[in-house]
mmCIF file of C-alpha atoms and ligand atoms in Angstrom:
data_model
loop_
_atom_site.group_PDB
_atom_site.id
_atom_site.type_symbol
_atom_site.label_atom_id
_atom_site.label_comp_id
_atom_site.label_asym_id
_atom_site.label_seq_id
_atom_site.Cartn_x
_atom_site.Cartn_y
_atom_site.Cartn_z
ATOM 1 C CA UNK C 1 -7.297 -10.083 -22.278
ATOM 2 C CA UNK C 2 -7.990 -12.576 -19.809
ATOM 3 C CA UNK C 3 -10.020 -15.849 -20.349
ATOM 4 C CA UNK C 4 -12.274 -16.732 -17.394
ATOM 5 C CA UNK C 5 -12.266 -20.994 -16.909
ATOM 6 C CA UNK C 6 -15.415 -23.069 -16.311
ATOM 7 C CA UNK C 7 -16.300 -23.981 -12.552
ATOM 8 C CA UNK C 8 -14.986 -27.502 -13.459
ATOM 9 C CA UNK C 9 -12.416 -27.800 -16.172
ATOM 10 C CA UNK C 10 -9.813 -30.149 -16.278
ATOM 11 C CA UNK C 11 -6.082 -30.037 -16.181
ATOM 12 C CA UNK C 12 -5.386 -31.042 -19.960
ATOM 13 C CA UNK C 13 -8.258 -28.277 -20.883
ATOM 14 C CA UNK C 14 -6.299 -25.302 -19.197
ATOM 15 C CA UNK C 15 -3.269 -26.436 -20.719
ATOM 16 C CA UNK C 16 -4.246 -26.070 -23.755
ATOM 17 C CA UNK C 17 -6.350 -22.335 -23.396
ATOM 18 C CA UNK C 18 -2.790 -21.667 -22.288
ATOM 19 C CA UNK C 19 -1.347 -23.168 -25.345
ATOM 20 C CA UNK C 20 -3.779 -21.182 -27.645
ATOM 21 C CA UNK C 21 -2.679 -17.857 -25.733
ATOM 22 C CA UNK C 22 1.497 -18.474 -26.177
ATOM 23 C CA UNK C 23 0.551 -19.582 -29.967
ATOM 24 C CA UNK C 24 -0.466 -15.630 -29.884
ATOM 25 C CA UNK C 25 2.714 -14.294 -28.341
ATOM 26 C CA UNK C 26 1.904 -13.557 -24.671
ATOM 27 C CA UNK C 27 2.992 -14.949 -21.366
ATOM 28 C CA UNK C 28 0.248 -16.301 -19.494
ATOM 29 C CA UNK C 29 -0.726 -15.613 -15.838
ATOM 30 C CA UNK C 30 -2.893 -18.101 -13.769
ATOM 31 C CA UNK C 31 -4.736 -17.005 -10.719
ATOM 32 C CA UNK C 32 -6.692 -19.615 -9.040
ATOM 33 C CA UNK C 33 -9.213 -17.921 -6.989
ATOM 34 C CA UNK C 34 -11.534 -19.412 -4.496
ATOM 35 C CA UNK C 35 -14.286 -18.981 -7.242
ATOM 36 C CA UNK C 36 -12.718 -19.013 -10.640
ATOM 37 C CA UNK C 37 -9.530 -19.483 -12.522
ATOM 38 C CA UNK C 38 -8.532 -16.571 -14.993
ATOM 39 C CA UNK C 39 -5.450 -17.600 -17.596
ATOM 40 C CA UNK C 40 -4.586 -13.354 -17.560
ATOM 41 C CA UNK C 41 -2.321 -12.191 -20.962
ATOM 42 C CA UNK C 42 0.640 -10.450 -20.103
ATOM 43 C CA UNK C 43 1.820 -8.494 -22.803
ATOM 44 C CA UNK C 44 0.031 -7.948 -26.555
ATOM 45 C CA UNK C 45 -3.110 -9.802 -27.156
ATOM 46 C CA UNK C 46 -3.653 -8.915 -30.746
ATOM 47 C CA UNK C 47 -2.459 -11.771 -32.043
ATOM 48 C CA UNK C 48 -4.191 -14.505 -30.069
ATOM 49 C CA UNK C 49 -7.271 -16.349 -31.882
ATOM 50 C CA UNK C 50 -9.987 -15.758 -29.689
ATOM 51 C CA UNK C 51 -12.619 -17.627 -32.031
ATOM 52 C CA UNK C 52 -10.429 -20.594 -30.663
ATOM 53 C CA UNK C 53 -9.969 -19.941 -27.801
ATOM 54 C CA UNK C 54 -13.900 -19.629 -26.898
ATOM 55 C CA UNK C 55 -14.617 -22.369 -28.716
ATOM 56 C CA UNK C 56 -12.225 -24.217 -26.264
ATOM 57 C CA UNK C 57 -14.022 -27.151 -23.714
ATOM 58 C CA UNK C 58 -12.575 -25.805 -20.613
ATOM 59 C CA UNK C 59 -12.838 -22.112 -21.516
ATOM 60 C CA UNK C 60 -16.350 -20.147 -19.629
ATOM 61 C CA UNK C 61 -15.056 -16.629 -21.409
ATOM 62 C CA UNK C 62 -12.730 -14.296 -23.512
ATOM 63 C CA UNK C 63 -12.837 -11.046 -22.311
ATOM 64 C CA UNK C 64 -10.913 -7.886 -22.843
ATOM 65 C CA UNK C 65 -9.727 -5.761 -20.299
ATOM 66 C CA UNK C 66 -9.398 -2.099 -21.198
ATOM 67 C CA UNK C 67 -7.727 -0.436 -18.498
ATOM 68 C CA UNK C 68 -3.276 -0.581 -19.160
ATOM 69 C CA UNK C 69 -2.661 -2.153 -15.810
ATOM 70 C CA UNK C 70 -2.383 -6.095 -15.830
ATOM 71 C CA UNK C 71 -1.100 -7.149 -12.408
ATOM 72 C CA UNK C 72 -2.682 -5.012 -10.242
ATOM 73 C CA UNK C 73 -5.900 -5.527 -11.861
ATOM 74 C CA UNK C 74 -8.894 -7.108 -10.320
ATOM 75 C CA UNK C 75 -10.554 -8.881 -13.598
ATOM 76 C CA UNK C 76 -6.764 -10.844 -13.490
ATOM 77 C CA UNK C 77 -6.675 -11.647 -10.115
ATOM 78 C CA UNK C 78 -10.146 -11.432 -8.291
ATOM 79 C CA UNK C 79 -9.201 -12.646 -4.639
ATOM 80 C CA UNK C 80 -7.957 -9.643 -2.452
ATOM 81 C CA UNK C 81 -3.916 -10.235 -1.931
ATOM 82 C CA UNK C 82 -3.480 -10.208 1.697
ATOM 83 C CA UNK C 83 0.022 -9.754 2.771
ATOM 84 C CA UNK C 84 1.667 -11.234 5.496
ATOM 85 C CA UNK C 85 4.138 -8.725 8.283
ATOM 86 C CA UNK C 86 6.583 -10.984 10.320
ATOM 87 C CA UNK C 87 4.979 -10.460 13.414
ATOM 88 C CA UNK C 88 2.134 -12.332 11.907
ATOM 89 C CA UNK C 89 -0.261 -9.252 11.180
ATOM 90 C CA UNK C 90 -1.377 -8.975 7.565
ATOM 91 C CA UNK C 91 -2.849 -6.427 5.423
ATOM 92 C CA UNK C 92 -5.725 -7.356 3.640
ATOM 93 C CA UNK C 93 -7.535 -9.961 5.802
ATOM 94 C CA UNK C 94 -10.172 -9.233 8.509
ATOM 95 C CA UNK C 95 -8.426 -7.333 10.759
ATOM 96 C CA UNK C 96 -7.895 -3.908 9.889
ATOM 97 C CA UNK C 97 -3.591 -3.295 9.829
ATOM 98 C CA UNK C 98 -2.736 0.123 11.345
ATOM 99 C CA UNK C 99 0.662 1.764 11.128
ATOM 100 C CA UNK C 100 1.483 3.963 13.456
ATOM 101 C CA UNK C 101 4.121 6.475 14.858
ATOM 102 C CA UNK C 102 6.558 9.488 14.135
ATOM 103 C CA UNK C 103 6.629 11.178 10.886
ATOM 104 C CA UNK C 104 10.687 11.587 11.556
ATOM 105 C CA UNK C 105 12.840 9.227 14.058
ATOM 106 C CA UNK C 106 14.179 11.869 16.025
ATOM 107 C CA UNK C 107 16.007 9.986 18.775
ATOM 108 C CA UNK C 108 15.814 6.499 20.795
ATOM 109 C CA UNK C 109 13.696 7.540 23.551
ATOM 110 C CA UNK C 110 11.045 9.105 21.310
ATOM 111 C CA UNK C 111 10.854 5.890 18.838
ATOM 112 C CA UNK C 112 10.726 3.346 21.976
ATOM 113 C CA UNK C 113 8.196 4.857 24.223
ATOM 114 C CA UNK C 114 6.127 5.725 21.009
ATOM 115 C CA UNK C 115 6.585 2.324 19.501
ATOM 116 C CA UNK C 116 5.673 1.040 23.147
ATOM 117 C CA UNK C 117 2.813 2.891 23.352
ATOM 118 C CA UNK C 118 1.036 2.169 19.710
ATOM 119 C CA UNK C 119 1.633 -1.275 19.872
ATOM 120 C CA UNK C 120 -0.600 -1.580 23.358
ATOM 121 C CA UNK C 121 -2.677 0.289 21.590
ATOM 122 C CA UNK C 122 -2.943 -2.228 19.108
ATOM 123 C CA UNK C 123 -0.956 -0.546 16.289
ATOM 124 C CA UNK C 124 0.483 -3.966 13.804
ATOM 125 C CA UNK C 125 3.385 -1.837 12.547
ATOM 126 C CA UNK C 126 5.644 1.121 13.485
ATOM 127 C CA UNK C 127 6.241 4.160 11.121
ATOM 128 C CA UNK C 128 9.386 6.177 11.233
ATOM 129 C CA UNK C 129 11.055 8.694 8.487
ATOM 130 C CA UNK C 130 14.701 8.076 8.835
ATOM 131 C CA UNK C 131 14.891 9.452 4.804
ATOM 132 C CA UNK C 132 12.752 12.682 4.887
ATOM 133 C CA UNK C 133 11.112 14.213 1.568
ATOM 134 C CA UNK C 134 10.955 17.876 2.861
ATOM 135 C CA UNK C 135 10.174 21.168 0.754
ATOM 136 C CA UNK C 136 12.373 22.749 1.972
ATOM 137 C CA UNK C 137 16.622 21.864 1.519
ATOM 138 C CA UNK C 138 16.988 24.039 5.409
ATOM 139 C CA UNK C 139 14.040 21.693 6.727
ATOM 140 C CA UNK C 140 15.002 18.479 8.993
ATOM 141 C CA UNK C 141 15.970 15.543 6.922
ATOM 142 C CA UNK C 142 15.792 12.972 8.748
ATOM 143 C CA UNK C 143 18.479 11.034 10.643
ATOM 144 C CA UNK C 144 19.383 8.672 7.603
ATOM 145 C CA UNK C 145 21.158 5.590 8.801
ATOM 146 C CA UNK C 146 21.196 6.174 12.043
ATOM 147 C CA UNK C 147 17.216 6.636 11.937
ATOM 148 C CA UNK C 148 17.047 3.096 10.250
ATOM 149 C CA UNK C 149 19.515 1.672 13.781
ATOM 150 C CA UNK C 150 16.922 3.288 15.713
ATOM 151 C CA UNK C 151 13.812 1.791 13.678
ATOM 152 C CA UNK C 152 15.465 -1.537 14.549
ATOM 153 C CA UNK C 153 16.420 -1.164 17.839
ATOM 154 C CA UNK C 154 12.204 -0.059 18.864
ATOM 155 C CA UNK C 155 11.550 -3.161 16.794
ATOM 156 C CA UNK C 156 13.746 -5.231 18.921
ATOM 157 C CA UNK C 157 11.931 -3.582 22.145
ATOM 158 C CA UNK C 158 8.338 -4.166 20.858
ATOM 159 C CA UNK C 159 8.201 -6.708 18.221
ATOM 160 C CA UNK C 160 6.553 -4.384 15.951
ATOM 161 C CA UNK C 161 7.931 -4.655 12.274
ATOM 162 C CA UNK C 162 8.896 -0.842 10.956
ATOM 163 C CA UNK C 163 8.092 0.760 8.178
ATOM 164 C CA UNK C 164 10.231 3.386 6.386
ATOM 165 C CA UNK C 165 10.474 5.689 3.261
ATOM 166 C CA UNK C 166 13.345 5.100 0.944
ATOM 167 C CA UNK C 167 14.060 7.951 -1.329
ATOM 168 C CA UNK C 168 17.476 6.746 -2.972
ATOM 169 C CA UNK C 169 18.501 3.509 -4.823
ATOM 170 C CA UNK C 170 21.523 4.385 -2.932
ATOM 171 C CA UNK C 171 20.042 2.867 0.406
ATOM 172 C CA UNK C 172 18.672 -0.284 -1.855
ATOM 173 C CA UNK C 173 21.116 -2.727 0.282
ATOM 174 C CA UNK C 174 20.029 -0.833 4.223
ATOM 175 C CA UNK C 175 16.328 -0.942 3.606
ATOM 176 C CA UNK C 176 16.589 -4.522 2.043
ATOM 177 C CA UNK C 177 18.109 -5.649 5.326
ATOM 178 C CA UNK C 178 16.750 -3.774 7.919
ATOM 179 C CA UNK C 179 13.335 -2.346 7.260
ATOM 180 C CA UNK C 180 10.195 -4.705 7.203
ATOM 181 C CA UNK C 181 8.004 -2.607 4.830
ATOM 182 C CA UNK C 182 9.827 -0.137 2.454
ATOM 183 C CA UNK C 183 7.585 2.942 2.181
ATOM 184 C CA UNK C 184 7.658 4.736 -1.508
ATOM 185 C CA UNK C 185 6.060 8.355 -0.553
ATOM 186 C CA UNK C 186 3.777 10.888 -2.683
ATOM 187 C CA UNK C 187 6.568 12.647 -4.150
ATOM 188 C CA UNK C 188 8.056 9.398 -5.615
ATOM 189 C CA UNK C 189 4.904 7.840 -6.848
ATOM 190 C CA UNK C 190 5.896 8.401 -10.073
ATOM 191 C CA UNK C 191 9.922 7.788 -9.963
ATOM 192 C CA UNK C 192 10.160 5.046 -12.648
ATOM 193 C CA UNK C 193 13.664 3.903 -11.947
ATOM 194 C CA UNK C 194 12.881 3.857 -7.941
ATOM 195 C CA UNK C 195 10.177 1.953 -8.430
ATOM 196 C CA UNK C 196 12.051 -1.105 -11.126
ATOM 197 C CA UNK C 197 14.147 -1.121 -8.181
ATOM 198 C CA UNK C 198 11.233 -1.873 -5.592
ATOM 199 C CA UNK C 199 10.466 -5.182 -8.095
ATOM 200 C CA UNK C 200 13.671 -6.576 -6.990
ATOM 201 C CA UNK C 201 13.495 -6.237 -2.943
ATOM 202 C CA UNK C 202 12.021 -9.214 -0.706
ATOM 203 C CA UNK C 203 10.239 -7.091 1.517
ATOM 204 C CA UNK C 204 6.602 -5.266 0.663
ATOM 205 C CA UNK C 205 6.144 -1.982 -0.420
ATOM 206 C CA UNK C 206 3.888 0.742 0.515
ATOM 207 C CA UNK C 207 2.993 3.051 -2.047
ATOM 208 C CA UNK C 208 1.468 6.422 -1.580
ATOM 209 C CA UNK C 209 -0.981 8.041 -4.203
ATOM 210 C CA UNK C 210 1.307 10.832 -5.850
ATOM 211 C CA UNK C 211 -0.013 14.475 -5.040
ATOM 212 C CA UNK C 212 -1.754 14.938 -7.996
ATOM 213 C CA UNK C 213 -2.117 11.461 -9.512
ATOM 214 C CA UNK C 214 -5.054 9.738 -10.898
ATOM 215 C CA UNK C 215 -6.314 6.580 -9.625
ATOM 216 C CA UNK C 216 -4.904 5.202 -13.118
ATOM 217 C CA UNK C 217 -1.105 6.644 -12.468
ATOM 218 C CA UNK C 218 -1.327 5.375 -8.996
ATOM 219 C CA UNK C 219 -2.284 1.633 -10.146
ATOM 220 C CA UNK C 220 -0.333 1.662 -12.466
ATOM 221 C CA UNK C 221 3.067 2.874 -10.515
ATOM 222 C CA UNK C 222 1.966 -0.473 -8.615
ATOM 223 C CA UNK C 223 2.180 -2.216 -12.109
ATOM 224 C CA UNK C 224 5.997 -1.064 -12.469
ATOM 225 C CA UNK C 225 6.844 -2.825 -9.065
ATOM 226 C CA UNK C 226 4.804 -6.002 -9.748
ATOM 227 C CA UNK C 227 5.857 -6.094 -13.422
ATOM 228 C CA UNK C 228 9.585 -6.088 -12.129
ATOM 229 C CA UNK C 229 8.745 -8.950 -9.596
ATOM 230 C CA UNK C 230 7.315 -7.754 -6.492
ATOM 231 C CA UNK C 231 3.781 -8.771 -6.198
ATOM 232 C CA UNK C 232 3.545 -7.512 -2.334
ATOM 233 C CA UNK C 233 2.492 -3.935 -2.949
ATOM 234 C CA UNK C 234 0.078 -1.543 -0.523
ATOM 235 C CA UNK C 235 -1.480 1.316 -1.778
ATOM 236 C CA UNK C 236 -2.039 4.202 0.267
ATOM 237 C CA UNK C 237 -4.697 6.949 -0.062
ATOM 238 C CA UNK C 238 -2.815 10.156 1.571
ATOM 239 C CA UNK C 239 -5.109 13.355 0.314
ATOM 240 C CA UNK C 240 -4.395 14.730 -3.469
ATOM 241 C CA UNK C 241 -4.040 18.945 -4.332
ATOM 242 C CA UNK C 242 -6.996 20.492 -4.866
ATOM 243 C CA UNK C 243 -8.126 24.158 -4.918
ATOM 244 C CA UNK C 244 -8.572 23.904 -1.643
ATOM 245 C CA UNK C 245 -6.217 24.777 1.321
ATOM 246 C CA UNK C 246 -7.926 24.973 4.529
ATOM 247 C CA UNK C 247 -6.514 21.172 4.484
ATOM 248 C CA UNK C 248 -2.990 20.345 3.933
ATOM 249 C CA UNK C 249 -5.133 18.093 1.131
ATOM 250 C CA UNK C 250 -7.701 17.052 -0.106
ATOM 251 C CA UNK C 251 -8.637 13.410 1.560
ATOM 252 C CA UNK C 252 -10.078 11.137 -1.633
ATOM 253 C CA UNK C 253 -11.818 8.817 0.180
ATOM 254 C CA UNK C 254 -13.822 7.497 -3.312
ATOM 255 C CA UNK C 255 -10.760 6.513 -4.275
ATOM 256 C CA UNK C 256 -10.596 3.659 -1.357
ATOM 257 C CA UNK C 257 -13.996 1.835 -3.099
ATOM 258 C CA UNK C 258 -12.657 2.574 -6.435
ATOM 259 C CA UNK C 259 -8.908 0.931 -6.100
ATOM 260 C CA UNK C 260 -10.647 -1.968 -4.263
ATOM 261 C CA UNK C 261 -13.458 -2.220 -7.051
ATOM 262 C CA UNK C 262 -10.688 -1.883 -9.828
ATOM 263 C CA UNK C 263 -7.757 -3.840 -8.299
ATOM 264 C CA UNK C 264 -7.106 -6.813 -5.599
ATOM 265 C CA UNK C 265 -4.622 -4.588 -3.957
ATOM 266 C CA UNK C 266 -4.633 -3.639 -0.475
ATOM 267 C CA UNK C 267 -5.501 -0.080 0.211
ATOM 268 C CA UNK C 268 -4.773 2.141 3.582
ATOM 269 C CA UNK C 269 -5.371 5.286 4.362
ATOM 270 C CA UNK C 270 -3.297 8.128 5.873
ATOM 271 C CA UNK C 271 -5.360 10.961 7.393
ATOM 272 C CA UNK C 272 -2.637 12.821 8.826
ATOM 273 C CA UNK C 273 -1.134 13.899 6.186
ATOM 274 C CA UNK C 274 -3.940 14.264 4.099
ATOM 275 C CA UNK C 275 -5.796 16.795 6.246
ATOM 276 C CA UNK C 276 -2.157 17.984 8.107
ATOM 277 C CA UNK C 277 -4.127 18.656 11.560
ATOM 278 C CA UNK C 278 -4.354 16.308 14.474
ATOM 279 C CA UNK C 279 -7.836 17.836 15.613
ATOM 280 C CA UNK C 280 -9.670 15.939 12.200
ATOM 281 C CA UNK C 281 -7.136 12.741 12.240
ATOM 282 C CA UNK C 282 -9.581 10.998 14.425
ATOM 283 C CA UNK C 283 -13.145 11.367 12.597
ATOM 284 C CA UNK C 284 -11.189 10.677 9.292
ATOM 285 C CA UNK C 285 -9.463 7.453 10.358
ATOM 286 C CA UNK C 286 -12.634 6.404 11.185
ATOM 287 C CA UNK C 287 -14.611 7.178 7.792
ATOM 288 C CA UNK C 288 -11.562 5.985 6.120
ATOM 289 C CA UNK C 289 -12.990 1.983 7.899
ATOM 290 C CA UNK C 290 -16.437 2.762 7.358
ATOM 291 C CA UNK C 291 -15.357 3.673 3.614
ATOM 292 C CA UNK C 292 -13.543 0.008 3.676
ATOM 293 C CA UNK C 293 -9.914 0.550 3.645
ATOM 294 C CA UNK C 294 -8.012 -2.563 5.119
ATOM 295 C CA UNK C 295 -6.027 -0.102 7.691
ATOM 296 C CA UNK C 296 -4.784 3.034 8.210
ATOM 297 C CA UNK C 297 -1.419 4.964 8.941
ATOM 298 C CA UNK C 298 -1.662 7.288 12.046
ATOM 299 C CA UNK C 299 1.396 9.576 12.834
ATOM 300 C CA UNK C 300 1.610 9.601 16.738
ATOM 301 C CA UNK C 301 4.314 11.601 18.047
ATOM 302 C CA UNK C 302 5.430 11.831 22.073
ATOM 303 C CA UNK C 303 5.344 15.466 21.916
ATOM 304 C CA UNK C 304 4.184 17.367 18.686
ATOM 305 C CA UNK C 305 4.728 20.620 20.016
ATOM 306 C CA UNK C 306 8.210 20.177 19.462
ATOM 307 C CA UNK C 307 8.338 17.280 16.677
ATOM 308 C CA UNK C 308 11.220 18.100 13.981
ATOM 309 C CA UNK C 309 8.454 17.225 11.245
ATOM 310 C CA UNK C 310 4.471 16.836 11.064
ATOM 311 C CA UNK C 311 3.919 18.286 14.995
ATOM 312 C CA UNK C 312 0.986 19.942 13.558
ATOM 313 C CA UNK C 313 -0.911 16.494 12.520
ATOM 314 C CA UNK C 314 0.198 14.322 14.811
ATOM 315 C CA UNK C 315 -1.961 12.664 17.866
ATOM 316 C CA UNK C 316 -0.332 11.973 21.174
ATOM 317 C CA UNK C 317 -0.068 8.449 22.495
ATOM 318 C CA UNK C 318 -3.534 8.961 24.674
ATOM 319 C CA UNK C 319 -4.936 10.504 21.316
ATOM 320 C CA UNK C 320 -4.361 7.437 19.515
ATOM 321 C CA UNK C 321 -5.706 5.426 22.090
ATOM 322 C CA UNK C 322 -8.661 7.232 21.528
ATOM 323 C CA UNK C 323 -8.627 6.758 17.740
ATOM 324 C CA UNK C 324 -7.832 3.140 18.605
ATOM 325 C CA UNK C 325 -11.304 2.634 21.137
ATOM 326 C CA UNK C 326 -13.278 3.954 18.658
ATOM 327 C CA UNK C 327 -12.790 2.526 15.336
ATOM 328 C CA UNK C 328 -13.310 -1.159 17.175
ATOM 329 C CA UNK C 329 -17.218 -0.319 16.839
ATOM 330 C CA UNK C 330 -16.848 1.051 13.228
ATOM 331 C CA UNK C 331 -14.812 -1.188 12.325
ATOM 332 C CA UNK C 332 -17.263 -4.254 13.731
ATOM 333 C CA UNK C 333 -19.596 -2.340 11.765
ATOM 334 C CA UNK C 334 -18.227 -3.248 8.012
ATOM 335 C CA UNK C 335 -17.633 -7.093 9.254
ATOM 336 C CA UNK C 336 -13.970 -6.106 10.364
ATOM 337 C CA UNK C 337 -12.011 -6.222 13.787
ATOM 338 C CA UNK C 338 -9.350 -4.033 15.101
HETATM 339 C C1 LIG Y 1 5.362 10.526 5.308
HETATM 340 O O1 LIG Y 1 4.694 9.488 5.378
HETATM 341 O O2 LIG Y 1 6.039 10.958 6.259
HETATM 342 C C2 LIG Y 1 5.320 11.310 4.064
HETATM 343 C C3 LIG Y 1 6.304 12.135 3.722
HETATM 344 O O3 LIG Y 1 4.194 11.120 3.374
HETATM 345 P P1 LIG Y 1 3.773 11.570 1.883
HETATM 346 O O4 LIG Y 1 4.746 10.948 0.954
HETATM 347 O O5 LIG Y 1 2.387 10.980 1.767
HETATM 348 O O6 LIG Y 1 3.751 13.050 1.848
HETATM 349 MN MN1 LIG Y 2 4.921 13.210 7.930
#
C-alpha cells in the first residue's frame, strides 16, 4: 500500500499519515520525488485503517499496490534512481552508460589495450570475467584473483571503473575492495543467499535477467538485494530461452519499457550475449536505445578468433567504434547523448 501526499502538505500532516501506518504494523518508506511524496508500506498492510488514513488533511490517496515487489517498485518510488560510478558516469541520467570489454580477463595486455581502446571510444565502464559461469567444468574459468589484479591494474591505466561477476560468497571481501560494480550473472539471478549477501556490499550491483525468468522473478531478485540494504541495483536485459536457437537467445527487448514502466530501476541491455554473434551486436545495441534502455554492455575483445570465452559475439575495438558512431544519432533521437 502506499499513500500518495498532497502537492502541499505540511510537516506535522506527514507525520502523522506515518503515524496512522506504524499504528497498523508496517515500517514506512518516504520517497520525495520531484512531483510527489509517497509514505510506501513495507511489510503487511492489512492491518492499517485506511478509512483514516484518507480521511487524513495531508493525505491526496490510499492506494494498493498488487504486484509482491516493494522497493523496486515504481508506484513507491516514481523518480528514476540514477546511480553514480566513481569516475563520475552514472546510470540512469541522460547519458546513456555503456560497459564494455572482454567476456574473460585473459591476460594484462589484452585488458589494457582493450580497456584503452573502449574508453576513447567512449565506453563509462570496463567489463571483465575474472569468475567465469561456464557449462562446461573442462571450459576456461576464468583467472579468479589474479583476473580481479588485472581488472585493477587497466583501471589504474584508464580510469575506467570495472565491472565483474562474483559467483561465490567466498570472494565477498575481494570484490568488496577491488571491483567498482559487482556483476550477479543469469545463472545466479535467482541464488537467494548470493543475493542477501549483495544487500550488505557498498558498491552497486548489476543484475542480469535469469535465463528463463519472468519480468516478476527478475524484479523481484532486485527486491532481495534492496530489502537487505543495497538500494544501488542495475538490471540487465541479456536474451531469455525460447524455442528458438538460431540465436544464442532470445533478446526481450519489451521487457526494457516494461521494467522501466513497472520499476524506477535502471535497465541495460546486453546484446552479445543475448544473440551470441558479433555480426547482429551492432543493430541490436542500437534498438536496445531506441527501445529506451539507459546503456548497454558490449563485449569487445582484441582478438575473438582466439578469445578463451565469447570469441564468437564479440566486436573488435574498430567494431565498437562503429557501434559507438552510430548510436550518438539514435541515441539523440530518444532525448539522450552518448
Ligand atoms: C557474462 O556477462 O560474461 C555472462 C556470463 O553473462 P550471463 O550471466 O548473462 O550469461
Ligand atoms: Mn561472455
Amino acid at each position: 500500500m502506499i499513500v500518495v501526499m498532497k502537492p502541499k502538505f505540511t510537516k506535522d500532516q506527514m507525520e502523522a499519515a506515518i503515524r496512522v501506518m506504524e499504528a497498523g504494523g508496517v515500517k514506512v518508506m518516504v520517497s520525495q520525488g520531484s512531483e510527489t511524496t509517497i509514505l510506501g508500506a513495507e511489510g503487511n498492510a492489512a492491518g492499517i485503517d485506511r478509512e483514516k488514513l484518507a480521511q487524513l488533511p495531508g493525505v491526496e490517496r490510499v492506494m494498493r499496490v498488487s504486484e509482491p515487489y516493494k522497493l523496486a517498485n515504481r508506484k513507491y518510488h516514481p523518480d528514476d534512481t540514477v546511480i553514480n560510478l566513481p569516475n563520475g558516469a552514472a546510470v540512469g541520467g541522460k547519458r546513456l552508460a555503456v560497459f564494455a570489454g572482454p567476456c574473460s580477463v585473459e591476460s594484462r595486455d589484452q585488458i589494457v589495450s582493450v580497456a584503452k581502446r573502449v574508453r576513447d571510444a567512449g565506453a563509462c565502464a570496463l567489463r571483465g570475467g575474472a569468475f567465469k559461469p561456464r557449462t562446461s567444468p573442462y571450459a576456461f574459468q576464468g583467472m579468479g584473483t589474479d583476473g580481479i589484479r588485472l581488472l585493477c591494474e587497466a583501471r589504474a591505466e584508464t580510469g575506467l571503473p570495472v565491472v565483474s561477476e562474483i559467483l561465490s560468497t567466498e570472494d565477498l571481501d575481494l570484490f568488496e575492495e577491488h571491483v567498482d560494480v559487482i556483476q550477479i550473472g543469469a545463472r545466479n539471478m535467482q541464488n537467494f543467499d548470493l543475493l542477501k549477501h549483495m544487500g550488505q556490499v557498498s558498491k552497486p550491483i548489476l543484475l542480469k535477467r535469469g535465463l528463463s525468468s519472468t519480468i516478476e522473478e527478475w524484479l523481484m531478485s532486485a527486491e532481495y538485494i534492496m530489502a537487505a540494504g543495497n538500494h544501488r541495483v542495475i538490471l540487465c536485459e541479456r536474451g531469455i530461452r525460447t524455442f528458438e536457437t538460431f540465436t544464442r537467445n532470445t533478446l526481450d527487448l519489451s521487457a526494457v519499457l516494461a521494467v522501466k514502466r513497472q520499476s524506477h530501476l535502471p535497465v541495460v541491455v546486453d546484446p552479445s550475449h543475448a544473440c551470441g554473434q558479433a555480426w547482429m551486436v551492432e543493430r541490436m545495441a542500437l534498438a536496445a536505445a531506441a527501445a529506451g534502455a539507459d546503456g548497454l554492455i558490449i563485449e569487445v575483445h582484441n582478438d575473438p578468433e582466439h578469445a578463451l570465452c565469447d570469441g564468437q559475439q564479440s566486436l573488435t575495438p574498430d567494431q565498437f567504434d562503429q557501434l559507438m558512431a552510430k548510436l550518438r544519432p539514435v541515441a539523440a533521437c530518444v532525448g539522450r547523448e552518448v
